[in-house]
Amino acid sequence: MTANASRQGAGRMLVSFVRAYPGRTSLALLALIIAGVLDGLGLSLLLSMLNLATGATEDPSMPEQVALDIVESLGLEPTTVSLLVLGVAMIGVKAMIVLLANRQVGYTVAHVATDLRLKLIQAVMNSRWRYYLAQPVGRLSNAVATEAHRASEGFFHGAVMATQTISALIYAGLALLISWQASLIALLFGGGLLGILHFLVRIAGRAGRDQTGLLKSLLSVMTDQLGAVKPLKAMAREQHVDRLMSSQTRDLKKALKSQVIAKAGLTALQEPLLAILVGVGFFFFLVQMSLPMGTVMVMIFLIARSVNHLAKAQRAWQHMAVSESAYWSLRETIDEAEGEREPARGHLAPSLERAISFDQVSFGYGDKSVIKELSLEIPVGQLTVLTGPSGSGKTTVIDLVAALLHAQSGQIRIDDQALDDTDHQRWRRLIGYVPQDPLLVNDSVFHNLTLGEPDLSEADAREALELADAWEFVSALPQGMHTTLGERGGRLSGGQRQRLAIARALIHKPRLLILDEATSNLDAESEAAVVATIEDLKGRLTLLAVSHDDGLVRAADQVIRIREGRLAEIAAE
Ligand code: ADP
């Protein structure tokens, strides 16, 4: 936030919205200006009508003269009736145009929220793996949910502010045409009175900034804690989370309170100030300037309306100040993720015919060296199991194979082609990946396999399920592969869930299947069944598994033991 402080501000937020949606915003703005002009003309017609009806002898003021000219140019007699009808018609048309402009603004608000959300999701999805790993999930969900919503509200209030300011300018313009000196003084006085209240806009802005920061950290903490509720509850430690959350929720309440006070204060104080303006205006125009009563009435009416619209614009500005920080926070997250975009690497088509090999590969996180001059070979069509103590670097080896991480020295080759020269996206499309936690969603078996990819058919799903030894139990479900699984696949056993995860990896017909501790969470019986499934896949494709499980180690064609990032042993089983 602080790094970008110079480019923040409610005004800058509006400018960036106008830049992002030049067509939509200029159309809405044009419509509002036309509406404002029609409103002014309609009012002038009604004023002329009043003058005519009351038989006032004064010379018509400039707006009245314009109104009379319009009536004449339409070939009508300037009678009270024709002026009244035309005035009412113009104000009616104005109302229609405002309606259309507001509809346009409403649609744009929905666009703003959706675009910001999609932009963030795309930027995060396209970012480097190491960047993604470091992101608190809660921060991203907060950005997609609350910040995008608040940012779009900022756009809405910006549009309200523009509407109200245009109306204020039109009324001020009419008043200036009647008596520019008197109006100028009155408008400056009114503007000054509202200026005094500007501190309430700043207070609301500060409360908005506090909320943005607090929501961000609250949602990050909460997402982490919700993922770890079971041990907390089992050890009766949940009150610590309570305490942590309650201090942040209390701060949030404080920020909300000061926002409420600032908003209520602005509305409450604007009203008496407007009354003062009217009183002082009457005194000033009638007594000091000795203007005729008719003119004073019209002037007070116009100036009061103008300042009233200005007051509404100020309230919209205040709303915008509250939402503004959410917009900048979201923009910052998007910009950061876009800056971490994974570059398109390699251009050669991958082919996996012989082996994947590591030649003196080293890799570290920051200063911490994790993989040290590692050389190994993963032959095609066989099951290679990587084993070794926790923290020895097995997952890092897998991430290097999937090109999610890149060797800092040494060379990884697919057959004889350097992985660095291989098109990374095309290489990853040849990989099926099965994680330790199957990560099923509360949807049908079919959807859990295809993850919404439209090109995959039921036949593809059945083939994958059969290969993963899952067809038997899936076809026995009430609606077969269209049965909904329940939250996190709750209806199934651990072994069944893991087989679905294997089917999900196989549905794309990969050449390399990576199993990352895929049997670690299973009981002995399920593990044996999943190992049998994996053994059946040998020869069909290349299998690379990280595992401590004896069963999988026994089933392996080759076992590679790693210790502290170095090769400890290669054993052909
Ligand atoms: P294994 O899979 O064998 O348990 P990993 O490959 O996950 O081991 O990790 C190897 C080492 O790298 C560990 O010491 C771990 O602390 C460190 N490490 C893993 N991921 C990161 C990361 N994103 N940032 C910093 N260190 C990491």
Coordinates of C-alpha atoms and ligand atoms in Angstrom, one line a residue:
M1 CA 0.0 0.0 0.0
T2 CA 2.6 2.5 1.1
A3 CA 4.8 2.0 -2.0
N4 CA 1.9 3.1 -4.1
A5 CA 0.7 5.9 -1.8
S6 CA 1.6 8.5 -4.4
R7 CA -0.7 7.1 -7.0
Q8 CA -3.7 6.6 -4.8
G9 CA -6.7 8.9 -4.2
A10 CA -10.4 8.8 -5.0
G11 CA -9.9 11.1 -8.0
R12 CA -7.2 8.8 -9.4
M13 CA -9.4 5.9 -8.9
L14 CA -12.1 7.6 -11.1
V15 CA -9.5 8.4 -13.7
S16 CA -8.4 4.8 -13.9
F17 CA -12.0 3.7 -14.2
V18 CA -12.6 6.1 -17.1
R19 CA -9.4 4.9 -18.8
A20 CA -10.5 1.3 -18.4
Y21 CA -14.0 1.9 -19.7
P22 CA -13.7 5.0 -22.0
G23 CA -16.8 4.2 -24.1
R24 CA -19.1 3.3 -21.3
T25 CA -18.2 6.2 -19.1
S26 CA -18.1 8.9 -21.7
L27 CA -21.6 7.8 -22.9
A28 CA -23.0 7.9 -19.4
L29 CA -21.3 11.3 -18.8
L30 CA -22.7 12.7 -22.1
A31 CA -26.2 11.5 -21.2
L32 CA -25.9 13.1 -17.8
I33 CA -24.8 16.4 -19.3
I34 CA -27.7 16.4 -21.8
A35 CA -30.0 15.5 -18.9
G36 CA -28.6 18.5 -16.9
V37 CA -29.1 20.9 -19.8
L38 CA -32.7 19.7 -20.4
D39 CA -33.4 20.1 -16.7
G40 CA -32.0 23.6 -16.8
L41 CA -34.1 24.5 -19.8
G42 CA -37.2 22.9 -18.4
L43 CA -36.8 24.9 -15.3
S44 CA -36.2 28.1 -17.3
L45 CA -39.5 27.5 -19.2
L46 CA -41.3 27.0 -15.9
L47 CA -39.8 30.2 -14.5
S48 CA -40.9 32.1 -17.6
M49 CA -44.3 30.6 -17.2
L50 CA -44.4 31.9 -13.6
N51 CA -43.4 35.3 -14.7
L52 CA -46.1 35.4 -17.3
A53 CA -48.7 34.0 -15.0
T54 CA -47.9 36.5 -12.2
G55 CA -47.7 39.3 -14.7
A56 CA -44.2 40.3 -13.4
T57 CA -43.1 43.4 -15.2
E58 CA -39.3 42.9 -14.9
D59 CA -37.2 42.3 -18.0
P60 CA -36.9 38.5 -18.6
S61 CA -33.6 37.2 -17.2
M62 CA -31.2 35.5 -19.6
P63 CA -32.4 31.9 -19.0
E64 CA -36.0 33.1 -19.4
Q65 CA -35.1 34.8 -22.6
V66 CA -33.5 31.6 -23.9
A67 CA -36.7 29.7 -22.9
L68 CA -38.9 32.2 -24.7
D69 CA -36.6 32.0 -27.8
I70 CA -36.9 28.2 -27.8
V71 CA -40.7 28.5 -27.7
E72 CA -40.7 31.0 -30.5
S73 CA -38.3 28.9 -32.7
L74 CA -40.8 26.0 -32.3
G75 CA -43.4 28.3 -33.8
L76 CA -45.5 28.3 -30.6
E77 CA -47.0 31.3 -28.8
P78 CA -45.3 31.9 -25.4
T79 CA -48.4 31.3 -23.3
T80 CA -48.5 30.0 -19.8
V81 CA -49.9 26.7 -21.1
S82 CA -47.3 26.2 -23.8
L83 CA -44.5 27.1 -21.5
L84 CA -45.8 24.8 -18.8
V85 CA -46.3 21.8 -21.2
L86 CA -42.9 22.3 -22.8
G87 CA -41.2 22.7 -19.4
V88 CA -42.8 19.6 -18.0
A89 CA -41.9 17.7 -21.1
M90 CA -38.3 18.6 -20.9
I91 CA -38.0 17.6 -17.3
G92 CA -39.8 14.3 -18.2
V93 CA -37.3 13.6 -21.0
K94 CA -34.5 14.5 -18.6
A95 CA -35.8 11.9 -16.1
M96 CA -35.8 9.2 -18.9
I97 CA -32.2 10.1 -19.9
V98 CA -31.1 9.9 -16.3
L99 CA -32.8 6.5 -16.0
L100 CA -30.9 5.2 -19.1
A101 CA -27.6 6.7 -17.8
N102 CA -28.1 5.1 -14.4
R103 CA -28.8 1.8 -16.0
Q104 CA -25.6 2.2 -18.0
V105 CA -23.7 3.0 -14.7
G106 CA -25.3 -0.1 -13.0
Y107 CA -24.2 -2.4 -15.8
T108 CA -20.7 -0.9 -15.7
V109 CA -20.5 -1.5 -11.9
A110 CA -21.2 -5.2 -12.5
H111 CA -18.5 -5.1 -15.3
V112 CA -16.0 -3.4 -13.0
A113 CA -16.4 -6.1 -10.3
T114 CA -16.3 -9.0 -12.8
D115 CA -13.3 -7.6 -14.7
L116 CA -11.3 -7.0 -11.6
R117 CA -12.0 -10.5 -10.3
L118 CA -11.1 -12.2 -13.6
K119 CA -8.0 -10.1 -14.0
L120 CA -6.8 -11.2 -10.5
I121 CA -7.6 -14.8 -11.1
Q122 CA -5.9 -14.8 -14.5
A123 CA -2.9 -13.0 -13.1
V124 CA -2.5 -15.4 -10.2
M125 CA -3.0 -18.4 -12.4
N126 CA -0.4 -17.3 -14.8
S127 CA 2.1 -16.4 -12.1
R128 CA 5.3 -18.3 -11.3
W129 CA 4.7 -21.3 -9.0
R130 CA 7.1 -19.9 -6.3
Y131 CA 5.1 -16.7 -6.2
Y132 CA 1.8 -18.6 -5.9
L133 CA 3.2 -20.7 -3.1
A134 CA 4.0 -17.6 -1.0
Q135 CA 0.4 -16.2 -1.3
P136 CA -1.9 -16.5 1.6
V137 CA -5.1 -18.0 0.2
G138 CA -7.2 -15.8 2.4
R139 CA -5.7 -12.7 0.9
L140 CA -6.7 -13.9 -2.6
S141 CA -10.2 -14.8 -1.6
N142 CA -10.6 -11.5 0.2
A143 CA -9.4 -9.7 -2.9
V144 CA -11.9 -11.6 -5.2
A145 CA -14.8 -11.3 -2.8
T146 CA -14.8 -8.1 -0.7
E147 CA -12.2 -5.9 -2.4
A148 CA -13.7 -6.4 -5.9
H149 CA -17.1 -5.6 -4.5
R150 CA -16.0 -2.5 -2.6
A151 CA -14.0 -1.3 -5.7
S152 CA -17.1 -1.6 -7.9
E153 CA -19.0 0.4 -5.2
G154 CA -16.3 3.0 -5.5
F155 CA -17.1 3.3 -9.2
F156 CA -20.8 3.6 -8.5
H157 CA -20.3 6.4 -6.0
G158 CA -17.9 8.1 -8.4
A159 CA -20.7 8.1 -11.0
V160 CA -23.2 9.5 -8.5
M161 CA -20.6 12.2 -7.7
A162 CA -20.3 13.1 -11.4
T163 CA -24.1 13.2 -11.8
Q164 CA -24.6 15.5 -8.8
T165 CA -21.7 17.7 -9.7
I166 CA -23.1 18.2 -13.2
S167 CA -26.5 19.1 -11.8
A168 CA -24.9 21.5 -9.3
L169 CA -23.0 23.2 -12.2
I170 CA -26.2 23.6 -14.3
Y171 CA -28.1 25.2 -11.5
A172 CA -25.1 27.4 -10.6
G173 CA -24.9 28.3 -14.3
L174 CA -28.5 29.4 -14.4
A175 CA -28.1 31.5 -11.2
L176 CA -24.9 33.1 -12.6
L177 CA -26.9 34.1 -15.8
I178 CA -29.4 35.9 -13.7
S179 CA -27.0 37.8 -11.5
W180 CA -23.4 36.7 -11.7
Q181 CA -22.0 38.8 -8.8
A182 CA -24.7 37.8 -6.3
S183 CA -24.5 34.1 -7.4
L184 CA -20.7 34.0 -7.3
I185 CA -20.6 35.2 -3.7
A186 CA -23.5 32.9 -2.6
L187 CA -21.9 29.9 -4.4
L188 CA -18.5 30.6 -2.9
F189 CA -20.1 30.9 0.5
G190 CA -22.0 27.6 0.0
G191 CA -18.9 25.8 -1.3
G192 CA -16.9 27.1 1.6
L193 CA -19.4 25.8 4.1
L194 CA -19.2 22.4 2.5
G195 CA -15.4 22.7 2.5
I196 CA -15.4 23.0 6.3
L197 CA -17.0 19.5 6.4
H198 CA -14.3 17.9 4.2
F199 CA -12.5 16.6 7.3
L200 CA -15.4 14.1 7.6
V201 CA -14.6 12.8 4.1
R202 CA -11.0 12.3 5.3
I203 CA -12.1 10.4 8.4
A204 CA -14.3 8.1 6.4
G205 CA -11.3 7.5 4.0
R206 CA -9.1 6.6 6.9
A207 CA -11.8 4.2 8.3
G208 CA -12.0 2.6 4.8
R209 CA -8.2 2.1 4.7
D210 CA -8.3 0.5 8.2
Q211 CA -11.0 -1.8 7.0
T212 CA -9.1 -2.8 3.9
G213 CA -6.0 -3.7 5.9
L214 CA -8.0 -5.5 8.6
L215 CA -10.1 -7.5 6.3
K216 CA -7.0 -8.6 4.4
S217 CA -5.3 -9.9 7.5
L218 CA -8.4 -11.3 9.1
L219 CA -9.3 -13.3 6.1
S220 CA -5.7 -14.6 5.7
V221 CA -5.6 -15.7 9.4
M222 CA -9.1 -17.1 9.2
T223 CA -8.5 -19.3 6.1
D224 CA -5.4 -20.7 7.7
Q225 CA -7.1 -21.4 11.0
L226 CA -10.2 -22.9 9.5
G227 CA -7.9 -25.4 7.7
A228 CA -6.5 -26.5 11.0
V229 CA -9.6 -26.5 13.2
K230 CA -9.5 -30.2 14.1
P231 CA -6.2 -30.2 16.1
L232 CA -7.2 -26.9 17.7
K233 CA -10.5 -28.3 18.9
A234 CA -9.1 -31.7 19.9
M235 CA -6.6 -30.0 22.1
A236 CA -9.1 -27.3 23.3
R237 CA -6.9 -24.5 21.9
E238 CA -9.7 -22.8 19.9
Q239 CA -9.9 -19.9 22.3
H240 CA -6.5 -18.7 21.1
V241 CA -7.9 -18.3 17.6
D242 CA -10.9 -16.6 19.2
R243 CA -8.5 -14.1 20.9
L244 CA -6.6 -13.5 17.7
M245 CA -9.7 -13.0 15.7
S246 CA -11.6 -11.0 18.3
S247 CA -8.8 -8.4 18.5
Q248 CA -9.0 -7.9 14.8
T249 CA -12.8 -8.0 14.7
R250 CA -12.8 -5.4 17.5
D251 CA -10.5 -3.2 15.4
L252 CA -12.8 -3.7 12.4
K253 CA -15.7 -2.7 14.5
K254 CA -13.9 0.5 15.6
A255 CA -13.2 1.3 11.9
L256 CA -16.8 0.7 11.0
K257 CA -17.9 2.9 13.9
S258 CA -15.8 5.8 12.8
Q259 CA -17.1 5.4 9.3
V260 CA -20.7 5.4 10.5
I261 CA -20.0 8.5 12.6
A262 CA -18.3 10.3 9.7
K263 CA -21.2 9.5 7.3
A264 CA -23.9 10.4 9.8
G265 CA -22.0 13.5 10.8
L266 CA -21.7 14.7 7.2
T267 CA -25.4 14.3 6.5
A268 CA -26.4 15.9 9.8
L269 CA -24.1 18.9 9.5
Q270 CA -24.8 19.5 5.8
E271 CA -28.5 20.3 6.5
P272 CA -28.1 23.2 9.0
L273 CA -25.3 24.6 6.9
L274 CA -27.7 24.7 3.9
A275 CA -30.3 26.4 6.1
I276 CA -27.7 29.0 7.1
L277 CA -26.9 29.5 3.4
V278 CA -30.6 30.2 2.6
G279 CA -31.0 32.6 5.5
V280 CA -27.9 34.5 4.9
G281 CA -28.7 34.5 1.1
F282 CA -32.1 36.1 1.7
F283 CA -30.6 38.7 3.9
F284 CA -27.7 39.4 1.6
F285 CA -29.8 39.6 -1.6
L286 CA -32.8 41.5 -0.2
V287 CA -31.2 43.8 2.3
Q288 CA -27.6 44.3 1.2
M289 CA -28.1 44.1 -2.6
S290 CA -31.7 45.3 -2.7
L291 CA -32.6 42.9 -5.4
P292 CA -36.4 42.6 -6.2
M293 CA -38.2 39.8 -4.3
G294 CA -39.1 37.8 -7.5
T295 CA -35.4 37.6 -8.5
V296 CA -34.3 36.8 -4.9
M297 CA -36.8 33.9 -4.8
V298 CA -35.5 32.5 -8.1
M299 CA -31.9 33.0 -7.1
I300 CA -32.3 31.4 -3.7
F301 CA -34.1 28.5 -5.3
L302 CA -31.3 27.9 -7.9
I303 CA -28.4 28.4 -5.5
A304 CA -30.0 26.2 -2.8
R305 CA -30.5 23.4 -5.4
S306 CA -27.0 23.8 -6.7
V307 CA -25.5 23.6 -3.2
N308 CA -27.8 20.7 -2.4
H309 CA -26.5 18.8 -5.3
L310 CA -23.0 19.7 -4.3
A311 CA -23.7 18.3 -0.8
K312 CA -24.9 15.1 -2.4
A313 CA -21.7 15.0 -4.5
Q314 CA -19.7 15.4 -1.3
R315 CA -21.5 12.5 0.3
A316 CA -20.8 10.4 -2.8
W317 CA -17.2 11.5 -2.5
Q318 CA -17.2 10.3 1.1
H319 CA -18.5 6.9 0.1
M320 CA -15.9 6.7 -2.6
A321 CA -13.2 7.5 -0.1
V322 CA -14.3 4.5 2.0
S323 CA -14.1 2.1 -1.0
E324 CA -11.0 3.6 -2.6
S325 CA -8.4 1.7 -0.6
A326 CA -10.0 -1.6 -1.5
Y327 CA -9.6 -0.7 -5.2
W328 CA -5.9 0.1 -4.7
S329 CA -5.3 -2.9 -2.6
L330 CA -6.8 -5.1 -5.3
R331 CA -4.9 -3.3 -8.0
E332 CA -1.7 -3.8 -6.1
T333 CA -2.4 -7.6 -5.8
I334 CA -3.2 -7.8 -9.5
D335 CA -0.1 -5.7 -10.5
E336 CA 2.1 -7.8 -8.2
A337 CA 0.8 -11.1 -9.7
E338 CA 1.1 -9.7 -13.2
G339 CA 4.7 -8.7 -12.4
E340 CA 5.3 -12.4 -11.4
R341 CA 3.9 -13.7 -14.6
E342 CA 5.6 -16.9 -15.7
P343 CA 7.5 -16.2 -18.9
A344 CA 6.8 -18.4 -21.9
R345 CA 9.8 -20.7 -21.8
G346 CA 11.2 -23.1 -24.4
H347 CA 9.9 -23.6 -27.9
L348 CA 10.7 -27.2 -28.8
A349 CA 8.0 -29.9 -28.8
P350 CA 8.5 -32.4 -26.0
S351 CA 8.9 -36.1 -26.7
L352 CA 9.3 -38.7 -24.0
E353 CA 10.6 -41.9 -25.5
R354 CA 13.5 -42.9 -23.4
A355 CA 14.0 -41.1 -20.1
I356 CA 14.0 -38.0 -18.0
S357 CA 17.5 -37.3 -16.7
F358 CA 19.0 -35.0 -14.1
D359 CA 22.7 -34.1 -14.7
Q360 CA 24.4 -32.4 -11.7
V361 CA 21.2 -30.4 -10.9
S362 CA 21.3 -27.9 -8.1
F363 CA 18.4 -25.8 -6.7
G364 CA 17.8 -23.7 -3.6
Y365 CA 15.1 -21.5 -2.1
G366 CA 16.9 -18.1 -1.5
D367 CA 20.1 -18.9 0.3
K368 CA 19.0 -22.3 1.3
S369 CA 20.5 -25.0 -1.0
V370 CA 18.0 -27.8 -1.3
I371 CA 19.1 -30.0 -4.2
K372 CA 22.8 -30.5 -4.6
E373 CA 24.4 -31.7 -7.8
L374 CA 21.8 -34.4 -8.2
S375 CA 22.1 -36.8 -11.1
L376 CA 19.5 -39.5 -11.8
E377 CA 17.5 -41.0 -14.6
I378 CA 13.8 -41.8 -14.7
P379 CA 13.3 -44.4 -17.5
V380 CA 10.2 -44.4 -19.6
G381 CA 7.4 -47.0 -18.9
Q382 CA 8.7 -47.8 -15.4
L383 CA 7.7 -47.0 -11.9
T384 CA 10.4 -44.9 -10.2
V385 CA 9.9 -44.2 -6.5
L386 CA 11.7 -41.3 -4.8
T387 CA 12.1 -41.9 -1.1
G388 CA 14.1 -40.4 1.7
P389 CA 13.6 -38.4 4.9
S390 CA 11.1 -35.6 5.1
G391 CA 12.7 -32.3 4.0
S392 CA 15.3 -34.1 1.9
G393 CA 14.0 -32.5 -1.3
K394 CA 11.7 -35.1 -3.0
T395 CA 8.9 -32.6 -3.7
T396 CA 11.4 -30.2 -5.0
V397 CA 12.6 -32.9 -7.5
I398 CA 9.1 -33.4 -8.7
D399 CA 8.5 -29.6 -9.1
L400 CA 11.7 -29.5 -11.1
V401 CA 10.5 -32.3 -13.4
A402 CA 7.2 -30.5 -13.9
A403 CA 9.2 -27.3 -14.7
L404 CA 7.4 -25.5 -11.8
L405 CA 10.9 -24.8 -10.5
H406 CA 14.1 -24.3 -12.6
A407 CA 17.5 -25.8 -12.0
Q408 CA 20.0 -23.2 -10.9
S409 CA 22.8 -25.2 -12.3
G410 CA 23.1 -28.5 -14.1
Q411 CA 20.7 -29.8 -16.7
I412 CA 17.4 -31.6 -16.8
R413 CA 16.7 -33.4 -20.1
I414 CA 13.7 -35.1 -21.6
D415 CA 15.3 -37.7 -23.8
D416 CA 18.2 -35.7 -25.1
Q417 CA 16.4 -32.3 -25.2
A418 CA 17.1 -29.8 -22.4
L419 CA 13.9 -29.1 -20.4
D420 CA 14.8 -25.4 -20.6
D421 CA 14.5 -25.5 -24.4
T422 CA 11.2 -27.5 -24.3
D423 CA 7.9 -25.6 -24.5
H424 CA 6.9 -25.8 -20.8
Q425 CA 3.1 -25.7 -21.4
R426 CA 3.3 -28.5 -23.8
W427 CA 5.5 -30.5 -21.5
R428 CA 3.1 -30.1 -18.6
R429 CA 0.3 -31.2 -20.8
L430 CA 2.0 -34.6 -21.0
I431 CA 2.0 -34.9 -17.2
G432 CA -0.7 -36.3 -14.9
Y433 CA -0.4 -35.2 -11.3
V434 CA -1.8 -36.9 -8.2
P435 CA -1.4 -35.0 -5.0
Q436 CA -1.4 -36.4 -1.4
D437 CA -4.8 -34.9 -0.7
P438 CA -7.1 -35.8 -3.7
L439 CA -8.7 -32.3 -3.4
L440 CA -12.2 -33.3 -4.6
V441 CA -14.9 -30.7 -4.8
N442 CA -18.6 -31.0 -4.0
D443 CA -19.7 -31.8 -7.5
S444 CA -20.3 -34.9 -9.6
V445 CA -17.7 -37.6 -10.2
F446 CA -17.7 -36.6 -13.9
H447 CA -17.0 -32.9 -13.1
N448 CA -14.3 -33.9 -10.6
L449 CA -12.5 -35.7 -13.4
T450 CA -12.9 -33.2 -16.2
L451 CA -12.7 -30.1 -14.0
G452 CA -15.0 -28.4 -16.5
E453 CA -13.0 -29.1 -19.6
P454 CA -15.6 -29.3 -22.4
D455 CA -13.7 -31.5 -24.8
L456 CA -13.8 -34.5 -22.4
S457 CA -16.6 -37.0 -22.8
E458 CA -18.3 -39.6 -20.6
A459 CA -16.3 -42.2 -22.6
D460 CA -13.1 -40.5 -21.7
A461 CA -14.2 -40.4 -18.0
R462 CA -15.1 -44.1 -18.1
E463 CA -11.8 -45.1 -19.7
A464 CA -9.9 -43.2 -17.0
L465 CA -12.0 -44.6 -14.2
E466 CA -11.4 -48.2 -15.5
L467 CA -7.7 -47.6 -15.7
A468 CA -7.7 -46.2 -12.1
D469 CA -9.8 -49.3 -10.9
A470 CA -12.5 -46.9 -10.0
W471 CA -15.2 -47.9 -12.4
E472 CA -16.6 -50.6 -10.3
F473 CA -17.5 -48.4 -7.3
V474 CA -18.4 -45.4 -9.4
S475 CA -20.9 -47.4 -11.5
A476 CA -22.5 -48.7 -8.3
L477 CA -23.2 -45.1 -7.1
P478 CA -26.9 -44.0 -7.3
Q479 CA -26.4 -41.9 -10.4
G480 CA -23.1 -43.4 -11.6
M481 CA -20.5 -40.9 -12.6
H482 CA -23.1 -38.1 -12.3
T483 CA -23.4 -38.7 -8.5
T484 CA -22.5 -35.7 -6.4
L485 CA -19.7 -36.5 -4.1
G486 CA -20.4 -34.2 -1.1
E487 CA -18.0 -31.8 0.5
R488 CA -14.4 -32.9 -0.1
G489 CA -15.7 -36.2 -1.5
G490 CA -17.1 -37.1 1.9
R491 CA -19.2 -40.0 0.5
L492 CA -16.2 -42.0 -0.5
S493 CA -13.4 -43.9 1.3
G494 CA -9.9 -42.6 1.3
G495 CA -8.8 -45.2 -1.2
Q496 CA -11.8 -44.5 -3.5
R497 CA -11.0 -40.7 -3.4
Q498 CA -7.4 -41.4 -4.3
R499 CA -8.4 -43.6 -7.2
L500 CA -10.6 -40.7 -8.5
A501 CA -7.6 -38.4 -8.2
I502 CA -5.6 -41.0 -10.3
A503 CA -8.5 -41.1 -12.8
R504 CA -8.5 -37.3 -13.0
A505 CA -4.8 -37.4 -13.8
L506 CA -5.3 -40.2 -16.4
I507 CA -8.2 -38.6 -18.3
H508 CA -5.8 -36.4 -20.2
K509 CA -3.8 -39.5 -21.3
P510 CA -0.5 -38.3 -19.9
R511 CA 2.9 -39.8 -20.7
L512 CA 4.2 -39.2 -17.2
L513 CA 2.2 -39.8 -14.1
I514 CA 3.5 -38.1 -11.0
L515 CA 2.2 -39.4 -7.6
D516 CA 3.1 -37.1 -4.8
E517 CA 2.8 -39.1 -1.5
A518 CA -0.4 -40.4 -3.1
T519 CA -0.7 -43.4 -0.8
S520 CA 0.5 -41.8 2.4
N521 CA -2.9 -41.0 3.9
L522 CA -4.4 -44.4 3.3
D523 CA -5.0 -47.3 5.6
A524 CA -3.1 -50.5 4.8
E525 CA -5.9 -52.1 2.8
S526 CA -6.6 -49.1 0.7
E527 CA -2.9 -48.5 0.2
A528 CA -2.5 -52.1 -1.1
A529 CA -5.4 -51.6 -3.5
V530 CA -4.0 -48.2 -4.8
V531 CA -0.5 -49.8 -5.1
A532 CA -2.1 -52.6 -7.2
T533 CA -3.7 -49.9 -9.4
I534 CA -0.4 -48.2 -9.9
E535 CA 1.4 -51.4 -10.7
D536 CA -1.2 -52.1 -13.4
L537 CA -0.3 -48.8 -15.0
K538 CA 3.4 -49.8 -15.3
G539 CA 4.3 -50.1 -19.0
R540 CA 1.4 -48.0 -20.1
L541 CA 3.1 -44.8 -19.1
T542 CA 6.1 -43.5 -17.0
L543 CA 5.4 -43.3 -13.3
L544 CA 7.3 -41.2 -10.8
A545 CA 6.2 -41.4 -7.2
V546 CA 7.3 -39.8 -4.0
S547 CA 6.6 -42.3 -1.2
H548 CA 7.7 -43.7 2.1
D549 CA 5.3 -46.6 1.8
D550 CA 6.8 -50.0 1.7
G551 CA 4.1 -51.2 -0.7
L552 CA 4.9 -48.7 -3.3
V553 CA 8.7 -49.1 -2.8
R554 CA 8.3 -52.8 -3.3
A555 CA 6.3 -52.3 -6.5
A556 CA 9.0 -49.9 -7.9
D557 CA 11.2 -50.8 -10.8
Q558 CA 13.7 -48.3 -9.4
V559 CA 14.0 -46.7 -6.0
I560 CA 16.0 -43.5 -5.6
R561 CA 16.9 -42.5 -2.1
I562 CA 17.6 -38.9 -1.5
R563 CA 19.2 -37.4 1.6
E564 CA 19.7 -33.7 2.1
G565 CA 19.3 -33.0 -1.5
R566 CA 21.9 -35.5 -2.6
L567 CA 21.6 -38.9 -4.1
A568 CA 22.0 -41.5 -1.3
E569 CA 21.2 -44.6 -3.3
I570 CA 19.7 -46.0 -6.5
A571 CA 18.3 -49.4 -6.2
A572 CA 16.8 -51.4 -9.0
E573 CA 14.1 -53.6 -7.5
Ligands
ADP1 P1 10.4 -33.4 0.9 O1 9.4 -33.4 -0.2 O2 11.5 -34.4 0.8 O3 9.8 -33.4 2.3 P2 10.8 -30.7 0.0 O4 11.3 -30.8 -1.4 O5 9.4 -30.3 0.2 O6 11.2 -32.0 0.9 O7 11.7 -29.6 0.8 C1 13.1 -29.6 0.8 C2 13.6 -28.5 1.6 O8 13.3 -27.3 1.0 C3 13.0 -28.5 3.0 O9 14.1 -28.2 3.9 C4 12.0 -27.3 3.0 O10 12.0 -26.7 4.2 C5 12.6 -26.4 1.9 N1 11.5 -25.8 1.2 C6 10.5 -26.4 0.5 N2 9.7 -25.4 -0.1 C7 10.2 -24.2 0.3 C8 9.8 -22.9 0.0 N3 8.7 -22.6 -0.8 N4 10.5 -21.9 0.4 C9 11.6 -22.2 1.2 N5 12.0 -23.4 1.5 C10 11.3 -24.4 1.1

